[in-house]
Amino acid sequence: MTDFTPEDLKQMEAKGIHPDTLDEQLRYFREGFPYLPVERAATPGDGILRFSENEASQRAKAFNLKKKNLTLLKFVPASGAASRMFKNLFEFIQEDKQSPAALEVLNHLDEFAFAKELKKKLRETGISLQDHQGIIRTLL
């Protein structure tokens, strides 16, 4: 089990996170995420619902009336490729293990939507563009 500080434990309790759950999540980042067994693609009539314009409009109106009483969360699905890319980036900073994925990120920093913000953060923290470990740490 990770040694959490009293402040860590207080923050986790405020967010409803059990220390064992966070330990498991941290283990996934260290060791990798298990693959999800996918049986088949979802299709209309098999996991996907299709609505007419009128039905979609009615559902949107109903949601808008109820949303002020809901706790909303943003869900950003991650592809297996993205999970593997991040795994390689964590290995790069933890084990100084060079990987094609880390090199790909470093070679194409200017093409990412967050490039401007990343470079600003690097300047603020004094990390040069030649400090690959520092760049990846800041990115993650």
Short mmCIF file of C-alpha atoms in Angstrom, two decimals:
data_model
loop_
_atom_site.label_atom_id
_atom_site.label_comp_id
_atom_site.label_asym_id
_atom_site.label_seq_id
_atom_site.Cartn_x
_atom_site.Cartn_y
_atom_site.Cartn_z
CA MET A 1 0.00 0.00 0.00
CA THR A 2 1.17 3.51 -0.81
CA ASP A 3 2.17 5.72 2.10
CA PHE A 4 -0.43 8.46 1.93
CA THR A 5 0.01 11.62 3.97
CA PRO A 6 -2.77 12.75 6.30
CA GLU A 7 -3.53 15.49 3.74
CA ASP A 8 -3.80 12.85 0.98
CA LEU A 9 -6.22 10.81 3.09
CA LYS A 10 -8.31 13.88 3.88
CA GLN A 11 -8.54 14.83 0.20
CA MET A 12 -9.44 11.27 -0.81
CA GLU A 13 -12.14 11.13 1.86
CA ALA A 14 -13.59 14.45 0.64
CA LYS A 15 -13.77 13.02 -2.87
CA GLY A 16 -15.15 9.66 -1.74
CA ILE A 17 -12.06 7.72 -2.83
CA HIS A 18 -10.95 4.75 -0.74
CA PRO A 19 -7.13 4.42 -0.39
CA ASP A 20 -7.27 0.85 -1.75
CA THR A 21 -9.01 2.13 -4.89
CA LEU A 22 -6.32 4.75 -5.45
CA ASP A 23 -3.61 2.14 -4.83
CA GLU A 24 -5.16 -0.04 -7.52
CA GLN A 25 -5.28 2.89 -9.96
CA LEU A 26 -1.64 3.75 -9.28
CA ARG A 27 -0.71 0.09 -9.82
CA TYR A 28 -2.38 0.24 -13.25
CA PHE A 29 -0.17 3.17 -14.20
CA ARG A 30 2.95 1.32 -13.03
CA GLU A 31 2.11 -2.10 -14.48
CA GLY A 32 -0.32 -1.33 -17.28
CA PHE A 33 -4.04 -1.61 -17.72
CA PRO A 34 -5.82 -4.90 -18.30
CA TYR A 35 -7.32 -5.32 -21.73
CA LEU A 36 -11.07 -5.14 -21.99
CA PRO A 37 -12.51 -8.19 -23.73
CA VAL A 38 -14.69 -6.76 -26.49
CA GLU A 39 -17.28 -9.19 -27.82
CA ARG A 40 -18.50 -7.12 -30.76
CA ALA A 41 -19.05 -3.59 -31.95
CA ALA A 42 -22.17 -1.79 -30.76
CA THR A 43 -24.57 -1.12 -33.61
CA PRO A 44 -28.03 0.44 -33.92
CA GLY A 45 -30.44 -1.99 -32.28
CA ASP A 46 -27.57 -3.72 -30.43
CA GLY A 47 -26.32 -1.23 -27.86
CA ILE A 48 -27.00 1.93 -29.86
CA LEU A 49 -30.32 3.79 -29.77
CA ARG A 50 -31.37 6.04 -32.63
CA PHE A 51 -33.76 8.93 -32.03
CA SER A 52 -35.73 11.03 -34.44
CA GLU A 53 -35.12 14.80 -34.39
CA ASN A 54 -38.28 15.20 -32.29
CA GLU A 55 -37.28 12.48 -29.79
CA ALA A 56 -33.76 13.90 -29.47
CA SER A 57 -35.15 17.37 -28.88
CA GLN A 58 -37.58 16.11 -26.22
CA ARG A 59 -34.83 14.18 -24.44
CA ALA A 60 -32.52 17.21 -24.52
CA LYS A 61 -35.25 19.41 -23.01
CA ALA A 62 -35.96 16.85 -20.29
CA PHE A 63 -32.26 16.64 -19.46
CA ASN A 64 -31.88 20.42 -19.31
CA LEU A 65 -34.76 20.61 -16.82
CA LYS A 66 -33.17 17.99 -14.56
CA LYS A 67 -29.46 18.79 -14.87
CA LYS A 68 -29.39 21.46 -12.14
CA ASN A 69 -30.22 18.70 -9.61
CA LEU A 70 -27.59 16.31 -10.95
CA THR A 71 -23.88 15.92 -10.37
CA LEU A 72 -22.43 15.85 -13.86
CA LEU A 73 -19.17 14.17 -14.80
CA LYS A 74 -17.24 14.39 -18.01
CA PHE A 75 -16.34 11.05 -19.56
CA VAL A 76 -13.46 10.98 -21.99
CA PRO A 77 -13.05 7.52 -23.47
CA ALA A 78 -9.51 6.38 -24.03
CA SER A 79 -8.53 4.09 -26.82
CA GLY A 80 -6.19 1.21 -26.25
CA ALA A 81 -3.61 3.04 -28.35
CA ALA A 82 -3.73 6.06 -26.03
CA SER A 83 -3.43 3.88 -22.92
CA ARG A 84 -0.39 2.16 -24.38
CA MET A 85 1.13 5.50 -25.35
CA PHE A 86 0.83 6.80 -21.80
CA LYS A 87 2.22 3.55 -20.40
CA ASN A 88 5.33 4.07 -22.51
CA LEU A 89 5.61 7.68 -21.38
CA PHE A 90 5.44 6.64 -17.72
CA GLU A 91 8.11 3.99 -18.36
CA PHE A 92 10.22 6.65 -20.06
CA ILE A 93 10.27 8.87 -16.97
CA GLN A 94 10.34 6.11 -14.34
CA GLU A 95 12.92 3.82 -15.91
CA ASP A 96 14.57 6.17 -18.41
CA LYS A 97 13.42 3.61 -20.98
CA GLN A 98 13.40 5.14 -24.45
CA SER A 99 10.42 4.11 -26.54
CA PRO A 100 9.11 4.88 -30.01
CA ALA A 101 5.99 6.41 -28.44
CA ALA A 102 8.01 8.81 -26.27
CA LEU A 103 10.15 9.80 -29.24
CA GLU A 104 7.04 10.31 -31.35
CA VAL A 105 5.60 12.68 -28.76
CA LEU A 106 8.87 14.57 -28.38
CA ASN A 107 9.36 14.87 -32.15
CA HIS A 108 5.85 16.24 -32.71
CA LEU A 109 5.26 18.51 -29.71
CA ASP A 110 4.37 21.47 -31.94
CA GLU A 111 1.52 19.50 -33.53
CA PHE A 112 -0.40 18.89 -30.29
CA ALA A 113 -3.35 21.12 -29.40
CA PHE A 114 -1.72 21.78 -26.02
CA ALA A 115 1.72 22.73 -27.44
CA LYS A 116 1.44 26.42 -26.56
CA GLU A 117 0.38 25.70 -22.96
CA LEU A 118 3.06 23.02 -22.55
CA LYS A 119 5.83 25.32 -23.76
CA LYS A 120 4.58 28.09 -21.47
CA LYS A 121 4.69 25.68 -18.50
CA LEU A 122 8.18 24.53 -19.50
CA ARG A 123 9.39 28.15 -19.60
CA GLU A 124 7.77 28.87 -16.22
CA THR A 125 9.50 25.88 -14.62
CA GLY A 126 12.84 26.41 -16.38
CA ILE A 127 12.74 23.15 -18.33
CA SER A 128 14.54 23.32 -21.68
CA LEU A 129 13.33 21.65 -24.87
CA GLN A 130 16.42 19.43 -24.69
CA ASP A 131 15.33 18.01 -21.30
CA HIS A 132 13.21 15.13 -22.58
CA GLN A 133 12.55 13.72 -19.11
CA GLY A 134 11.39 17.15 -17.92
CA ILE A 135 9.13 17.61 -20.94
CA ILE A 136 7.43 14.24 -20.48
CA ARG A 137 7.08 14.76 -16.71
CA THR A 138 5.44 18.15 -17.34
CA LEU A 139 3.19 16.70 -20.02
CA LEU A 140 1.98 13.86 -17.79
#
